[in-house]
PDB file of C-alpha atoms in Angstrom:
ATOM      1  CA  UNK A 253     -77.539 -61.396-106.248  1.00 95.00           C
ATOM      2  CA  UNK A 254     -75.591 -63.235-103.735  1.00 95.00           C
ATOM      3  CA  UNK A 255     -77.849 -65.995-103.449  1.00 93.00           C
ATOM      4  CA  UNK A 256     -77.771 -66.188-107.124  1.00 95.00           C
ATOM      5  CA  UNK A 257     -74.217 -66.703-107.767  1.00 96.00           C
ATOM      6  CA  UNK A 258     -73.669 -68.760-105.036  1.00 94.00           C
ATOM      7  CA  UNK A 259     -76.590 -71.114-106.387  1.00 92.00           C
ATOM      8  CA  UNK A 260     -74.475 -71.016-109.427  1.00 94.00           C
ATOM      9  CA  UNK A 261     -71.176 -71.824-107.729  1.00 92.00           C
ATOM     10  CA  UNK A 262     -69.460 -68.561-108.688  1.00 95.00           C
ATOM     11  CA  UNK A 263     -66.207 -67.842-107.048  1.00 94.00           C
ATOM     12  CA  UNK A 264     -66.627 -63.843-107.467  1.00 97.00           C
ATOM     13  CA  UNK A 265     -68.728 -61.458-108.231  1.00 98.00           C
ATOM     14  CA  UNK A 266     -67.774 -58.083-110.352  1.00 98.00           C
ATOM     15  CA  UNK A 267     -69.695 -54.657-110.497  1.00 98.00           C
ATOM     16  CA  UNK A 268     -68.129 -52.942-113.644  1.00 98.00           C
ATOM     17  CA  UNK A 269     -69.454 -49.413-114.189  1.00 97.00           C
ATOM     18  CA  UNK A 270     -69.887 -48.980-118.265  1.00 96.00           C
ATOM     19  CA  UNK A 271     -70.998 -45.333-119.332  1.00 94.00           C
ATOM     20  CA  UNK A 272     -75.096 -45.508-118.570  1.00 94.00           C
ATOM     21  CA  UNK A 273     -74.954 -48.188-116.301  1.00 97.00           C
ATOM     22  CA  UNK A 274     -72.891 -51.083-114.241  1.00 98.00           C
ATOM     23  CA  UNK A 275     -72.791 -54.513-115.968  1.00 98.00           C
ATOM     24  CA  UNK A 276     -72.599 -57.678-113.128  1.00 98.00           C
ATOM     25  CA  UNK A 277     -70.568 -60.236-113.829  1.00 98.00           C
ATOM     26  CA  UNK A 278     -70.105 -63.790-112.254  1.00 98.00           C
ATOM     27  CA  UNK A 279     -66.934 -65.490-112.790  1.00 96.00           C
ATOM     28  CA  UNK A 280     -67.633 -69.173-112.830  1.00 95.00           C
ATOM     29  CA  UNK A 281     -64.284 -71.509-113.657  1.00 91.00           C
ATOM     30  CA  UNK A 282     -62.569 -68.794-114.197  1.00 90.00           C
ATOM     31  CA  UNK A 283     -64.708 -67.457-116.940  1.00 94.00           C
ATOM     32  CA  UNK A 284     -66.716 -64.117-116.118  1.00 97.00           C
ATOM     33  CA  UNK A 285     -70.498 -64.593-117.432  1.00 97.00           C
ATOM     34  CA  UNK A 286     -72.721 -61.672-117.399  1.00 98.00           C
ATOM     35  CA  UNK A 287     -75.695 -61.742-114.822  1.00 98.00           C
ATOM     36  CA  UNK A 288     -77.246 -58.359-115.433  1.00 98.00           C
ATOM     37  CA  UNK A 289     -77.257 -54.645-115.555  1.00 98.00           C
ATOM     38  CA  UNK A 290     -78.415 -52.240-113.207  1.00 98.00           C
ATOM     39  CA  UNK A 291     -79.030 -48.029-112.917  1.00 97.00           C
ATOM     40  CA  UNK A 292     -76.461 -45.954-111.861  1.00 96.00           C
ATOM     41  CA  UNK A 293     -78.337 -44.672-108.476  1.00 97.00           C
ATOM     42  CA  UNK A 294     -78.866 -48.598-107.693  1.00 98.00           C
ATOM     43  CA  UNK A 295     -75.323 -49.662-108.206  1.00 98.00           C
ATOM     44  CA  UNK A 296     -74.335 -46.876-106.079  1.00 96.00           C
ATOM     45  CA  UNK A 297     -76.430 -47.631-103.364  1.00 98.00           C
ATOM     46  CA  UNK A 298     -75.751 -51.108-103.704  1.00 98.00           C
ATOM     47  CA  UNK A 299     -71.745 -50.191-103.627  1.00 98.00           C
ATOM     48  CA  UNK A 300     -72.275 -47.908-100.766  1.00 98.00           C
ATOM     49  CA  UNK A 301     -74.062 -50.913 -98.577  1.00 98.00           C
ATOM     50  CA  UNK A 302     -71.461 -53.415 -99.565  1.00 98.00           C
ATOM     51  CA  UNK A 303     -68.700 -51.294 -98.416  1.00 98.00           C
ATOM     52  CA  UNK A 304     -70.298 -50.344 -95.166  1.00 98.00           C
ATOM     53  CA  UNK A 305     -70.785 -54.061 -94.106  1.00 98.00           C
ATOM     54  CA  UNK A 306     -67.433 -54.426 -94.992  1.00 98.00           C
ATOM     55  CA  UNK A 307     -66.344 -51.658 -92.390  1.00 98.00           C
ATOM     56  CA  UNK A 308     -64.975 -49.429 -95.329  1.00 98.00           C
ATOM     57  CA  UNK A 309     -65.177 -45.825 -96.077  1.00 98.00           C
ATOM     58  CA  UNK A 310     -67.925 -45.115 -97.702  1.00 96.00           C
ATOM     59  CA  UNK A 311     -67.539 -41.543 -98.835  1.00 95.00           C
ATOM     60  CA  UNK A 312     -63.762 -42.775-100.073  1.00 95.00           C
ATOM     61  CA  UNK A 313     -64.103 -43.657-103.707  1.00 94.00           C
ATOM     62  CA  UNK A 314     -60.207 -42.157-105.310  1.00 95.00           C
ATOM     63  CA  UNK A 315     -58.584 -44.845-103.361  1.00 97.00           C
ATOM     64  CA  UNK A 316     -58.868 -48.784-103.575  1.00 98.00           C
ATOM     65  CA  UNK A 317     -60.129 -50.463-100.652  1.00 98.00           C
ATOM     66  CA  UNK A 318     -60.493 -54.217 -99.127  1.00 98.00           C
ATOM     67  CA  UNK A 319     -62.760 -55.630 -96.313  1.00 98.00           C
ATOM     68  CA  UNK A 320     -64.991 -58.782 -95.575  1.00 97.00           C
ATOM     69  CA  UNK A 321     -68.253 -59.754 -93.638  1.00 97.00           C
ATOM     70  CA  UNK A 322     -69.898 -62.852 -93.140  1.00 96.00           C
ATOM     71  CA  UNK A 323     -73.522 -63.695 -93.602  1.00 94.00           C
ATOM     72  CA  UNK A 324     -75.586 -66.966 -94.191  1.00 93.00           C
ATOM     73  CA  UNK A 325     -77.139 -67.549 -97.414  1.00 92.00           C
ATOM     74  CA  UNK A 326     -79.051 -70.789 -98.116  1.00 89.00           C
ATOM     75  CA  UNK A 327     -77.876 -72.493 -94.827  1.00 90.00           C
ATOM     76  CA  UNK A 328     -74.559 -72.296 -95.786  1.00 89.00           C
ATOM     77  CA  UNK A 329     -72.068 -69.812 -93.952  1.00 92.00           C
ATOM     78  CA  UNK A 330     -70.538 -67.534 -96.540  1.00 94.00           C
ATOM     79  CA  UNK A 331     -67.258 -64.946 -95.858  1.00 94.00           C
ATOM     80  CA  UNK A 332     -67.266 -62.404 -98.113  1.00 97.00           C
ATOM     81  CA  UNK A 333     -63.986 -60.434 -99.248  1.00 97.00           C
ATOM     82  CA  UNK A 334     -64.782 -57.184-100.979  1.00 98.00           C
ATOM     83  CA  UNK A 335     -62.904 -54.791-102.997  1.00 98.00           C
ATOM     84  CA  UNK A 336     -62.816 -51.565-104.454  1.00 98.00           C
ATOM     85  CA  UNK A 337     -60.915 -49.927-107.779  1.00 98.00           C
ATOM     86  CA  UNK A 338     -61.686 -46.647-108.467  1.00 97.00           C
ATOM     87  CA  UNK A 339     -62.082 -45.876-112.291  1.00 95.00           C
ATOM     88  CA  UNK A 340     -62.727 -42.441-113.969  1.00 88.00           C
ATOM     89  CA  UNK A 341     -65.665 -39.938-113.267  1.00 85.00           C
ATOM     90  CA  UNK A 342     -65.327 -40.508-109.582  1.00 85.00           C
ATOM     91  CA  UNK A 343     -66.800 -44.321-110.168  1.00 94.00           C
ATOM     92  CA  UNK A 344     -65.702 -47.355-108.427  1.00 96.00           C
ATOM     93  CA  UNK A 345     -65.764 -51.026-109.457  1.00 98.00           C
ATOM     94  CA  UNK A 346     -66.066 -53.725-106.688  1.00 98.00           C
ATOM     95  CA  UNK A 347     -65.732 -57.866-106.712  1.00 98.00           C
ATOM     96  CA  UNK A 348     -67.092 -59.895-103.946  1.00 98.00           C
ATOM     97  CA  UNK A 349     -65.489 -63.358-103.540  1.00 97.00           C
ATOM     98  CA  UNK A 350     -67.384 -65.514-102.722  1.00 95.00           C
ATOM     99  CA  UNK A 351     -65.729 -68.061 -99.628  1.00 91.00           C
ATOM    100  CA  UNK A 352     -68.074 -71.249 -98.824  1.00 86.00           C
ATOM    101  CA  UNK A 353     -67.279 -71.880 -95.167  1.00 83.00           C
ATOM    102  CA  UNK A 354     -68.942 -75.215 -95.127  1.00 73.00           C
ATOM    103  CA  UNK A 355     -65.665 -77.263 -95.619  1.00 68.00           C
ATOM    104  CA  UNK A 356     -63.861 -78.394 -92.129  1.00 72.00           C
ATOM    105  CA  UNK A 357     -60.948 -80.343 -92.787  1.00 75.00           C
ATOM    106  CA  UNK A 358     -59.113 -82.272 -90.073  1.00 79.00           C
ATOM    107  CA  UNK A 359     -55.302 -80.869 -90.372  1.00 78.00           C
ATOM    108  CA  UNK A 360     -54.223 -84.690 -90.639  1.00 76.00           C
ATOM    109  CA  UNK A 361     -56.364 -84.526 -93.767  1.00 76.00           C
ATOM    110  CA  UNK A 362     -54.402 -81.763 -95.260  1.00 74.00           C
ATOM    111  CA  UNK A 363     -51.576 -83.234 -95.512  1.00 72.00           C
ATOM    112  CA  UNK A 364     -49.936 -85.836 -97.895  1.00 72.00           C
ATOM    113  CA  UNK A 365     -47.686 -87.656 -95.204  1.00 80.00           C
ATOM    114  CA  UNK A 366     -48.831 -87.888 -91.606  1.00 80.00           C
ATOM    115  CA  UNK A 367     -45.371 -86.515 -90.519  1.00 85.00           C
ATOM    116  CA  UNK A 368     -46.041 -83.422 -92.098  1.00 85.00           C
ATOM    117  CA  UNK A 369     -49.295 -82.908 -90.231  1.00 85.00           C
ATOM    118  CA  UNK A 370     -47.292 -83.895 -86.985  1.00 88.00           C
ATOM    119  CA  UNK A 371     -44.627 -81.318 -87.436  1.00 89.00           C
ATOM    120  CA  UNK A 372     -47.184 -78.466 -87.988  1.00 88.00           C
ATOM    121  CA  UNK A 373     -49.207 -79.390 -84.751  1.00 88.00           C
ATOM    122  CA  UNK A 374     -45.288 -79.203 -83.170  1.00 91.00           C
ATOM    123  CA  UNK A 375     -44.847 -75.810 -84.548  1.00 92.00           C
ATOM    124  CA  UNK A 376     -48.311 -73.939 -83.439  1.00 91.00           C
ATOM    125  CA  UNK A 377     -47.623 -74.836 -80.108  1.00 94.00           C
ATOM    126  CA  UNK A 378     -44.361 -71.961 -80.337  1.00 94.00           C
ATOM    127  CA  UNK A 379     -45.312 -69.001 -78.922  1.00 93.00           C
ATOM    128  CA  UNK A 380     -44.749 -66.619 -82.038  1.00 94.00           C
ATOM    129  CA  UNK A 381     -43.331 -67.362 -85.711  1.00 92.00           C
ATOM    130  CA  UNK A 382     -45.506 -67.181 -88.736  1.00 93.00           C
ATOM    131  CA  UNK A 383     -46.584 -69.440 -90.933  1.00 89.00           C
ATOM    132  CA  UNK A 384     -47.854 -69.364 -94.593  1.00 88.00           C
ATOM    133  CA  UNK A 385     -50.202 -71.730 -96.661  1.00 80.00           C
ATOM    134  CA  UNK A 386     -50.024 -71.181 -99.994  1.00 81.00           C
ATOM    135  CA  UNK A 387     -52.799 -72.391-102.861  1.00 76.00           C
ATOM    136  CA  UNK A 388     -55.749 -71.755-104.601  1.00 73.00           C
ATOM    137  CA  UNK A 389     -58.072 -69.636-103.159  1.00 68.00           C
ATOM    138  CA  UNK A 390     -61.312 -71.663-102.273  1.00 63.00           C
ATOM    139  CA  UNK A 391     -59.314 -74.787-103.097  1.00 63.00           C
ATOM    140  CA  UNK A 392     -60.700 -77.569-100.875  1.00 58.00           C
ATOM    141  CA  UNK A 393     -58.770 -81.017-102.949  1.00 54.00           C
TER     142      UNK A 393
END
């Protein structure tokens, strides 16, 4: 499933439970496109192994979670970030976006003036501080 959306350049992928089943969903430019439907027993297994990769709580299913892994898929390095909604009857839903790790950008490269780039290389050599990026998630341009 992973493989596939990735092939497919999906940002995220959505588990949705529905009444008999759980529909998957790919969102591709923004648009979610159904992938397919699976039994309850397999989306809860496959929820349950997603979530302990992840380092979640497994048996915790009333509260939403967040986690990540990494894996490889296709020669390409992959971080997933996963999260959990519960919804009613004690089911959960769960997206996986989907982070390419195959882009490294120079930091001189990020910027639009060099002096820009210069004054951030300044400022990680403090000691403490924090700074924020802000953007698209996924956004390479």
């Amino acid at each position: 499933m992973i493989g596939d959306a990735f092939s497919s350049d999906a940002t995220d992928i959505h588990v949705i439970p529905r009444t008999n089943d759980y529909l998957i969903q790919f969102r591709k430019t923004g648009v979610l496109v159904p992938f397919q439907t699976i039994d309850k027993d397999q989306a809860e297994r496959l929820i349950a192994h997603l979530k302990f990769m992840a380092s979640m709580d497994i048996g915790e299913k009333r509260k939403p979670q967040s986690g990540s892994f990494s894996l490889t898929v296709r020669n390409t390095p992959l971080s997933l970030r996963i999260s959990t909604l519960p919804t009613t009857h004690l089911k959960e839903s769960l997206v996986i976006r989907i982070l390419p790790q195959k882009y490294q950008i120079p930091i001189e490269k990020m910027s639009l003036y060099p002096s820009s780039a210069k004054k951030l290389l300044a400022l990680l050599m403090y000691s403490h501080g924090l700074i924020l990026f802000t953007g698209p998630t996924g956004n390479v341009s």
